[in-house]
XYZ file of N, CA and C in Angstrom:
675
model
N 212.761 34.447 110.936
C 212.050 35.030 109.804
C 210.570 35.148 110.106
N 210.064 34.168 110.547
C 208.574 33.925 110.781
C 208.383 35.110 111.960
N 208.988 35.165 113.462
C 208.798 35.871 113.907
C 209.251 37.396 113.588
N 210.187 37.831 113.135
C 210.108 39.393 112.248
C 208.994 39.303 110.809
N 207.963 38.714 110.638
C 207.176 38.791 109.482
C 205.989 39.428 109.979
N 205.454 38.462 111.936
C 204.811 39.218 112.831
C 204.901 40.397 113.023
N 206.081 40.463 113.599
C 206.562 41.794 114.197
C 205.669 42.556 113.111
N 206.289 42.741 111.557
C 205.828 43.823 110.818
C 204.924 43.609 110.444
N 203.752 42.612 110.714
C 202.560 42.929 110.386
C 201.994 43.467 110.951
N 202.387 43.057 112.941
C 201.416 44.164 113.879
C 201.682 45.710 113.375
N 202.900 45.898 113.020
C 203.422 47.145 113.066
C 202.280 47.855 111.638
N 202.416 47.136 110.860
C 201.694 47.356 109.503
C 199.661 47.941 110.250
N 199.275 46.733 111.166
C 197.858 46.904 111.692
C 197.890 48.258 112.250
N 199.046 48.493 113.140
C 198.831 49.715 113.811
C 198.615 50.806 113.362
N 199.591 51.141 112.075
C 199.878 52.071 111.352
C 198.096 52.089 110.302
N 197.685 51.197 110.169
C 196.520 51.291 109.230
C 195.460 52.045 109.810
N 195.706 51.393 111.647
C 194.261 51.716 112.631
C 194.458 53.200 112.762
N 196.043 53.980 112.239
C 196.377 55.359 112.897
C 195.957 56.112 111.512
N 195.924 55.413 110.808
C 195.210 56.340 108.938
C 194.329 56.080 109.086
N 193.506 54.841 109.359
C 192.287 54.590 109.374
C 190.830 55.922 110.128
N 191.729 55.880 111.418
C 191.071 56.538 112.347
C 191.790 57.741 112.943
N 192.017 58.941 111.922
C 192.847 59.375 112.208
C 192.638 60.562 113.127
N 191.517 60.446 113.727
C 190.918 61.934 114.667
C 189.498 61.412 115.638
N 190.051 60.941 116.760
C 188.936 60.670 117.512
C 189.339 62.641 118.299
N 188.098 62.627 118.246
C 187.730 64.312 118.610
C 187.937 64.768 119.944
N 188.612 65.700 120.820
C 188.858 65.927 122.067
C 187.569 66.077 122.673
N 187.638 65.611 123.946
C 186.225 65.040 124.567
C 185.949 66.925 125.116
N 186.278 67.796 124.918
C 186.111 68.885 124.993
C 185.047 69.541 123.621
N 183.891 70.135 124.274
C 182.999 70.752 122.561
C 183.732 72.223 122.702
N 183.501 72.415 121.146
C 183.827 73.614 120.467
C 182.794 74.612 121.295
N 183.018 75.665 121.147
C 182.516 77.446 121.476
C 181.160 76.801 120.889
N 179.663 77.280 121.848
C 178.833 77.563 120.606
C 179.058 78.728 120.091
N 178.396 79.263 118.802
C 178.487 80.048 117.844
C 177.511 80.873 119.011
N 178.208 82.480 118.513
C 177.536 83.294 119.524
C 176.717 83.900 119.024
N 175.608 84.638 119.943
C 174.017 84.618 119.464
C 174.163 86.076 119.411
N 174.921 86.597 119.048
C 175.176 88.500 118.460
C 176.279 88.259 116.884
N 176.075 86.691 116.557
C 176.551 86.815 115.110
C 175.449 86.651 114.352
N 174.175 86.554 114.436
C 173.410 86.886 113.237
C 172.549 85.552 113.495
N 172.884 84.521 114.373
C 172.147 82.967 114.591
C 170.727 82.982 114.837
N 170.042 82.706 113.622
C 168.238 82.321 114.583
C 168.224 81.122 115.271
N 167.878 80.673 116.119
C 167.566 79.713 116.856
C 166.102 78.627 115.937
N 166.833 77.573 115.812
C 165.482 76.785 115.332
C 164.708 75.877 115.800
N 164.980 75.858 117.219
C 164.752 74.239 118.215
C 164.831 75.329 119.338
N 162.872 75.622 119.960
C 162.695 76.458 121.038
C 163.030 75.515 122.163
N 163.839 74.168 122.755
C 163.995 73.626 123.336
C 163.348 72.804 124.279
N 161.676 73.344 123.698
C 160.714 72.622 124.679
C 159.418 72.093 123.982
N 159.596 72.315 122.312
C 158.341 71.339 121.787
C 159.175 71.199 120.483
N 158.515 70.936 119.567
C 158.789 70.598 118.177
C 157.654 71.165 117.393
N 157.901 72.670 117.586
C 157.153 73.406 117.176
C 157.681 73.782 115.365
N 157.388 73.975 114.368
C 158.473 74.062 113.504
C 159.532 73.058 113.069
N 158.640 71.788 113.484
C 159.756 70.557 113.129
C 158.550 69.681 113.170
N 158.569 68.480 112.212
C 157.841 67.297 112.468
C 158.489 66.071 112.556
N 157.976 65.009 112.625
C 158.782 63.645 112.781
C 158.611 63.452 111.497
N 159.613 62.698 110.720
C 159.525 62.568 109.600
C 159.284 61.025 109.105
N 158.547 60.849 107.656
C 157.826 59.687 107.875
C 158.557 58.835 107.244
N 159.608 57.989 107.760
C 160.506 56.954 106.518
C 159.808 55.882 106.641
N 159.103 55.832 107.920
C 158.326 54.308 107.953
C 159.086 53.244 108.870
N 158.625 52.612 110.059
C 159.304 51.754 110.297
C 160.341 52.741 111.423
N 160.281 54.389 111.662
C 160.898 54.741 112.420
C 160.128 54.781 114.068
N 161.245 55.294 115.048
C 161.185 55.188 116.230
C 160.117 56.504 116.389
N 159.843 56.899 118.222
C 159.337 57.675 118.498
C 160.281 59.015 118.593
N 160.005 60.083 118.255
C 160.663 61.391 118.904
C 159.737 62.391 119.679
N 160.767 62.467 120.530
C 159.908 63.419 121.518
C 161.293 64.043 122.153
N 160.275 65.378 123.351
C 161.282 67.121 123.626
C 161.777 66.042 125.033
N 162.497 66.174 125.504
C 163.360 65.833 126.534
C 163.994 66.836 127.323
N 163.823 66.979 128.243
C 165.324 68.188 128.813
C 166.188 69.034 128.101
N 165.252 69.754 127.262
C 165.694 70.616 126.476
C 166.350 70.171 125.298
N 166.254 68.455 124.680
C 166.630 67.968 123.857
C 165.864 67.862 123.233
N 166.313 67.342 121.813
C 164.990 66.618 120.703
C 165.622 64.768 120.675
N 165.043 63.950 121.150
C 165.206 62.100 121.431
C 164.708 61.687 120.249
N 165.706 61.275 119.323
C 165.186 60.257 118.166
C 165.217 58.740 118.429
N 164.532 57.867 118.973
C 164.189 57.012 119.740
C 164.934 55.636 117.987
N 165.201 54.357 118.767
C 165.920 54.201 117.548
C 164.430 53.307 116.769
N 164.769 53.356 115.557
C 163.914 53.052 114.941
C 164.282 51.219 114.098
N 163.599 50.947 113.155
C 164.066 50.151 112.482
C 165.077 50.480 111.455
N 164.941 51.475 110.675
C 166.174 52.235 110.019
C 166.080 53.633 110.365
N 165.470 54.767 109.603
C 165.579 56.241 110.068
C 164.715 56.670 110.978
N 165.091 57.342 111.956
C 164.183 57.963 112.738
C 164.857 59.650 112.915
N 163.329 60.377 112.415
C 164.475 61.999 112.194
C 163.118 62.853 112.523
N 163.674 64.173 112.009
C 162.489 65.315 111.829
C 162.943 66.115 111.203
N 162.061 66.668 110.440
C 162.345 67.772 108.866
C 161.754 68.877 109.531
N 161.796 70.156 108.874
C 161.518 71.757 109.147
C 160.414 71.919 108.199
N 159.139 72.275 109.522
C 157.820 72.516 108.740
C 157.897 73.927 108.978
N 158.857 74.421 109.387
C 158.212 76.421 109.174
C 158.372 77.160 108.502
N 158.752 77.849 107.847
C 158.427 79.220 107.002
C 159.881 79.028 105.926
N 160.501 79.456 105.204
C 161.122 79.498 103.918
C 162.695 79.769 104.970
N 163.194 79.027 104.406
C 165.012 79.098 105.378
C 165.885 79.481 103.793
N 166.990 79.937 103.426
C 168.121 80.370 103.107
C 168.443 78.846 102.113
N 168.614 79.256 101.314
C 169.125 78.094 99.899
C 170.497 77.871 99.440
N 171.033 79.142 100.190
C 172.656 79.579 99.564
C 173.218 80.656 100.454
N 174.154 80.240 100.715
C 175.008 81.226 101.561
C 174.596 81.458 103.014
N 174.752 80.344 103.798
C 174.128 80.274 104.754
C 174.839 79.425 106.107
N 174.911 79.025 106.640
C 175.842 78.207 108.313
C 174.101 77.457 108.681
N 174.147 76.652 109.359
C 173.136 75.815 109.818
C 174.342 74.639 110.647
N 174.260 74.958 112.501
C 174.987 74.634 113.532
C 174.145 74.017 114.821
N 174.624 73.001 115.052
C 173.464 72.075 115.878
C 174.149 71.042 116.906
N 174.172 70.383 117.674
C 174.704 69.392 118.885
C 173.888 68.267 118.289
N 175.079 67.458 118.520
C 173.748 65.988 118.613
C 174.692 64.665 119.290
N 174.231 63.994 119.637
C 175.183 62.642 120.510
C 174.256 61.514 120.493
N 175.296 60.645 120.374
C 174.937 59.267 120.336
C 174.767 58.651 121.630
N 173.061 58.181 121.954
C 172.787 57.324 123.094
C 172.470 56.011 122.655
N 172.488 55.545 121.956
C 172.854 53.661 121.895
C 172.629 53.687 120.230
N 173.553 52.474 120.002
C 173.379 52.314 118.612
C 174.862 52.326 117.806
N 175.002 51.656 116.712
C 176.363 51.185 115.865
C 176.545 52.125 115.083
N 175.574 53.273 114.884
C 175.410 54.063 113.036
C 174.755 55.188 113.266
N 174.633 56.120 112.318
C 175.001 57.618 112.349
C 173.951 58.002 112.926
N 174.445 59.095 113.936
C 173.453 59.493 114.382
C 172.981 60.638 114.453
N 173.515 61.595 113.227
C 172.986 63.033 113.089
C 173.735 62.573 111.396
N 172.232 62.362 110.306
C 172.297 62.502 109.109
C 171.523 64.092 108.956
N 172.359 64.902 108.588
C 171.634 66.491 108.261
C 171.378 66.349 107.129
N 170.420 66.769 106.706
C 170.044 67.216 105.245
C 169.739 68.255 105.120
N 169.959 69.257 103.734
C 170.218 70.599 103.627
C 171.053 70.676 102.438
N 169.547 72.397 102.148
C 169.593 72.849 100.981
C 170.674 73.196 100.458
N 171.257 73.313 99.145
C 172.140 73.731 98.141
C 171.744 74.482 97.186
N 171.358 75.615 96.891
C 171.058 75.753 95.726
C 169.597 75.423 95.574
N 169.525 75.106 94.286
C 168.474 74.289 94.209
C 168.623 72.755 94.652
N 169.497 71.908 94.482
C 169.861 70.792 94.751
C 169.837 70.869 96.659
N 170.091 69.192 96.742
C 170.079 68.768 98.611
C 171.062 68.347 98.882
N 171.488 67.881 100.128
C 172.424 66.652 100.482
C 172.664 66.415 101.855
N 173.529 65.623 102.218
C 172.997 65.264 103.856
C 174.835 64.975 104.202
N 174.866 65.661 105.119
C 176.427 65.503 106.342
C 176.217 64.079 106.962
N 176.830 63.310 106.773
C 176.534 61.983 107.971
C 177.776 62.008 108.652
N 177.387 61.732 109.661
C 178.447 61.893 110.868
C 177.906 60.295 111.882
N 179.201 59.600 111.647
C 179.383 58.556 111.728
C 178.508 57.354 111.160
N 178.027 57.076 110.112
C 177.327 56.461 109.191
C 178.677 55.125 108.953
N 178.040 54.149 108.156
C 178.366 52.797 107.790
C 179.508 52.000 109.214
N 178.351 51.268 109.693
C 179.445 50.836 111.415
C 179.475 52.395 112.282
N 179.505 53.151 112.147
C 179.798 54.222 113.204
C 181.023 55.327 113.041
N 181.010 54.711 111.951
C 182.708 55.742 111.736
C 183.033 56.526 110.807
N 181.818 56.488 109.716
C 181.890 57.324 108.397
C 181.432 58.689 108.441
N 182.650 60.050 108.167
C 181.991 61.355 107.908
C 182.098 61.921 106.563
N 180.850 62.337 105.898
C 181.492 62.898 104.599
C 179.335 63.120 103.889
N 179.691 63.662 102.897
C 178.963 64.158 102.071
C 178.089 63.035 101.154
N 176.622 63.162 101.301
C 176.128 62.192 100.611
C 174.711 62.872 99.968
N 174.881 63.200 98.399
C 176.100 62.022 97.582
C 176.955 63.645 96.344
N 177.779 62.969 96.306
C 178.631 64.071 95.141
C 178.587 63.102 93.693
N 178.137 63.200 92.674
C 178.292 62.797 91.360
C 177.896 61.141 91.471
N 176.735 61.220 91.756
C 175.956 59.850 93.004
C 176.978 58.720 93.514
N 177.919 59.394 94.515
C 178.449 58.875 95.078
C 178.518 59.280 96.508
N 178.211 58.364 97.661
C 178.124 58.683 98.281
C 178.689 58.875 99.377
N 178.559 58.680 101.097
C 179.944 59.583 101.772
C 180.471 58.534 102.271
N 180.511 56.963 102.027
C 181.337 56.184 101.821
C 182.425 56.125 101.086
N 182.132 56.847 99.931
C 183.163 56.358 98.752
C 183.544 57.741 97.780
N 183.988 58.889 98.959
C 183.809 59.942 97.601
C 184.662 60.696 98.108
N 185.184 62.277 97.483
C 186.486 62.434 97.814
C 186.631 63.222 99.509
N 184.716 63.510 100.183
C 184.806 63.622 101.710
C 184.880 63.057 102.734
N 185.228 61.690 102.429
C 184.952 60.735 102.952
C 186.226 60.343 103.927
N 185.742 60.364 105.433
C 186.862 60.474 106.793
C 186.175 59.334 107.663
N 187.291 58.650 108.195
C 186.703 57.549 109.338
C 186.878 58.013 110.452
N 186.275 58.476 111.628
C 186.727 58.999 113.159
C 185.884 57.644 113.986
N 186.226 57.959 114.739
C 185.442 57.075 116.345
C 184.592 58.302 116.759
N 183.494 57.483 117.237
C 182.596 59.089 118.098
C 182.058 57.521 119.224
N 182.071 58.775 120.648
C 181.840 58.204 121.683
C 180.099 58.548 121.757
N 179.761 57.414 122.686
C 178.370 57.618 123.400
C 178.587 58.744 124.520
N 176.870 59.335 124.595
C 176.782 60.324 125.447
C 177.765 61.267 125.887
N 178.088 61.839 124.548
C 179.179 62.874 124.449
C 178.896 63.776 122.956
N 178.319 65.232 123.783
C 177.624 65.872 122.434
C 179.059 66.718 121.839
N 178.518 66.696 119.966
C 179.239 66.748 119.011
C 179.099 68.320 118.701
N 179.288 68.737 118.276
C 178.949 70.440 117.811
C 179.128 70.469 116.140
N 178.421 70.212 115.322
C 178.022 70.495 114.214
C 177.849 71.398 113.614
N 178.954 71.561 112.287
C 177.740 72.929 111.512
C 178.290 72.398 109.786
N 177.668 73.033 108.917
C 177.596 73.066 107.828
C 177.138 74.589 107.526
N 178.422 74.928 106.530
C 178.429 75.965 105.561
C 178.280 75.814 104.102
N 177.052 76.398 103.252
C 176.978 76.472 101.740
C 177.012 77.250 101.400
N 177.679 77.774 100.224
C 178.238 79.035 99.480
C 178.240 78.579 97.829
N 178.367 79.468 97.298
C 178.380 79.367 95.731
C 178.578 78.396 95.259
N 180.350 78.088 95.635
C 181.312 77.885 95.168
C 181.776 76.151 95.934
N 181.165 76.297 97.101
C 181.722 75.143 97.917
C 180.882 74.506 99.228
N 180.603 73.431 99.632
C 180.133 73.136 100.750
C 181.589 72.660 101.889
N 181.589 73.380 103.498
C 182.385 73.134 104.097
C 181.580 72.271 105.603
N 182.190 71.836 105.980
C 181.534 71.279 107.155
C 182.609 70.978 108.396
N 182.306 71.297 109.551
C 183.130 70.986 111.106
C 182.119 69.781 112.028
N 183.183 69.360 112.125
C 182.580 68.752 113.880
C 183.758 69.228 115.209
N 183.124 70.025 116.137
C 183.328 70.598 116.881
C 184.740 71.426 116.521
N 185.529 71.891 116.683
C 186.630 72.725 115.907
C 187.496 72.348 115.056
N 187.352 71.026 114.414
C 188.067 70.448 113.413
C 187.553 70.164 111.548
N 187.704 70.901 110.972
C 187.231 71.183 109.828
C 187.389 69.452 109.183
N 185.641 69.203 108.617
C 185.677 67.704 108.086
C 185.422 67.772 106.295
N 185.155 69.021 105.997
C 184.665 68.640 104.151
C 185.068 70.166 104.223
N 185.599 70.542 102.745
C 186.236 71.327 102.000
C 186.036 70.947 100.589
N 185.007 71.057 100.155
C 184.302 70.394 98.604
C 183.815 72.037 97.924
N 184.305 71.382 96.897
C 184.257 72.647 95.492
C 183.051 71.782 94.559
N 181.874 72.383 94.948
C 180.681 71.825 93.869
C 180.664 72.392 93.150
N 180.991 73.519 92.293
C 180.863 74.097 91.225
C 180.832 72.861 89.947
N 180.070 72.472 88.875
C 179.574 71.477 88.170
C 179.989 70.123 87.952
N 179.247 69.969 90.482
C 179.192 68.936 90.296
C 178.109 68.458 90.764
N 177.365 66.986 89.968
C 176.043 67.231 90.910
C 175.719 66.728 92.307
N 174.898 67.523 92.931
C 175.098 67.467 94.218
C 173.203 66.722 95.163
N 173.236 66.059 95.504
C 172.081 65.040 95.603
C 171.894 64.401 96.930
N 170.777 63.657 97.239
C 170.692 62.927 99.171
C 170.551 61.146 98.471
N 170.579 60.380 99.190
C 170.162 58.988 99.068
C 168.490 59.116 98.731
N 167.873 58.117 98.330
C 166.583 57.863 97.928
C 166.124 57.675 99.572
N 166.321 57.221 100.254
C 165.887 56.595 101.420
C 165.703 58.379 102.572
N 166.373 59.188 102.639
C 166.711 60.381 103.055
C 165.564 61.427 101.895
N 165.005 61.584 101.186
C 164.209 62.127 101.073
C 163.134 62.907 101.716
N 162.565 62.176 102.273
C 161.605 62.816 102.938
C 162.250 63.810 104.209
N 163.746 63.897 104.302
C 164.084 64.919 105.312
C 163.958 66.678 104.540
N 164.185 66.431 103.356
C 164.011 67.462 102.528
C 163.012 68.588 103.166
N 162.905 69.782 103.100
C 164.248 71.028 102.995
C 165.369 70.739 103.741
N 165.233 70.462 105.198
C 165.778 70.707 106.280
C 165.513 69.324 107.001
N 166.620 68.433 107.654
C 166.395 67.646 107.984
C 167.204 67.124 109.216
N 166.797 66.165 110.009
C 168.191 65.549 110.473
C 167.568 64.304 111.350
N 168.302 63.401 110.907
C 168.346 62.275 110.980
C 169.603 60.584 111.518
N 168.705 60.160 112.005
C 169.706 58.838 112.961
C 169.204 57.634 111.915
N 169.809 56.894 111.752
C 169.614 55.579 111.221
C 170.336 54.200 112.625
N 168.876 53.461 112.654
C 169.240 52.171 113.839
C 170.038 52.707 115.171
N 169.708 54.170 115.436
C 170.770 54.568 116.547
C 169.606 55.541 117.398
N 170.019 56.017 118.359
C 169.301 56.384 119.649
C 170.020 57.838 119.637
N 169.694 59.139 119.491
C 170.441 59.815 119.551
C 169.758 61.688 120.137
N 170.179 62.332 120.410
C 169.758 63.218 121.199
C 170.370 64.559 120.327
N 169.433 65.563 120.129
C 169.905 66.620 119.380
C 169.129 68.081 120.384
N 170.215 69.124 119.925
C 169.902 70.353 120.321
C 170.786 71.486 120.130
N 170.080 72.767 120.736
C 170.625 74.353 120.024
C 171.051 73.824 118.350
N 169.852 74.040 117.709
C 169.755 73.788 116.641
C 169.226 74.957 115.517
N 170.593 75.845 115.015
C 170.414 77.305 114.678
C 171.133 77.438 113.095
N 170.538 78.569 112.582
C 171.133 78.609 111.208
C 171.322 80.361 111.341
N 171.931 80.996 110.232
C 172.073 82.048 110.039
C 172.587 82.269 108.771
N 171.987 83.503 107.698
C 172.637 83.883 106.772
C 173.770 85.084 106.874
N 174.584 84.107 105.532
C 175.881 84.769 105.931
C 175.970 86.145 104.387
N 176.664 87.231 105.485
C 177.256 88.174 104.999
C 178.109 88.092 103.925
N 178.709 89.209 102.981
C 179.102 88.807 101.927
C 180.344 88.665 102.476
N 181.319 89.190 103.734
C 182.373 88.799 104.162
C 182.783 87.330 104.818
N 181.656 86.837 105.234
C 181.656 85.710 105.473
C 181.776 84.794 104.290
N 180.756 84.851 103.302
C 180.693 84.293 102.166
C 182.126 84.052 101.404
N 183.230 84.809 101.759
C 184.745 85.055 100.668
C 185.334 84.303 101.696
């Protein structure tokens, strides 16, 4: 008895770790998005021209790298927000790389416009494993209905994008669709601490992480349906 009680508990662990974690991502990246669909480029790959470091306090250094942008790890956020000219509020794709070089916790928090309202994609947040939307009806992408656990490896870039439309925010990491959310009246908001990434943001918390080809484009009304 005792030993078949084992048996089905390992069996029980396994089965939890296979819901738990149900999509570690093929070490293969998605297509980038091709540059005759309408993509501006927002990261000239060799300064941070149109981007500043953003001030949470207590963050790391960033600086241009080999055609990267290095968010050096900080004490909690270390990011950079969009100081240039007026970007798209609605109906729009915003698609970017980013990978984790040391560190337990997320290391591409995006933030980005809605509407009038904000909110931020975290991709691998709380321990390293949380993806989802923060925050929907101030709840955030721990605990809300986008909320996915994956594994993400070190020094292995991710391919990111986020789509906002009327009706819905959708989001991918590399060809696997991660949020399918219908905001229509619901409210849609960032953490207090993520503020200052506002308009445009993106951000690592306690993690070391490397970002680039960092492009947005507004979308057509066929795209938009």
């Amino acid at each position: 008895m005792t030993t078949c009680k084992m048996i089905s508990a390992f069996g029980f662990a396994i089965v939890f770790l296979l819901l738990a974690f149900p999509s570690t991502l093929s070490a293969q990246n998605a297509p980038v998005p091709s540059k005759d669909e309408g993509w501006k480029q927002l990261f000239d790959g060799k300064t941070l021209v149109n981007w500043q470091p953003t001030s949470f306090g207590g963050e790391g250094q960033v600086h241009v790298e080999d055609g990267q942008i290095i968010l050096d790890m900080g004490g909690d956020l270390t990011g950079i927000n969009w100081s240039g000219g007026p970007l798209p509020k609605m109906d729009y794709e915003i698609s970017l790389e980013a990978m984790k070089l040391d560190g337990n916790d997320f290391f591409c928090g995006l933030t980005f416009p809605a509407g009038d309202s904000y909110c931020s994609f975290i991709v691998g947040g709380w321990a390293g494993v949380v993806v989802g939307l923060s925050s929907i009806d101030g709840r955030d992408a721990s605990e809300n209905e986008t909320t996915r656990l994956m594994k993400f490896l070190k020094n292995r870039w991710y391919r990111i994008r986020v789509k906002v439309t009327q009706a819905k925010i959708e989001t991918w990491i590399d060809q696997e669709k991660m949020v399918d959310v219908v905001t229509t009246g619901r409210r849609i908001s960032v953490r207090g601490e993520v503020e200052p990434s506002k308009p445009l943001g993106i951000a690592s918390w306690r993690t070391k992480a490397a970002l680039r080809d960092i492009k947005m484009r507004k979308l057509q009304a066929e795209k938009v349906k």
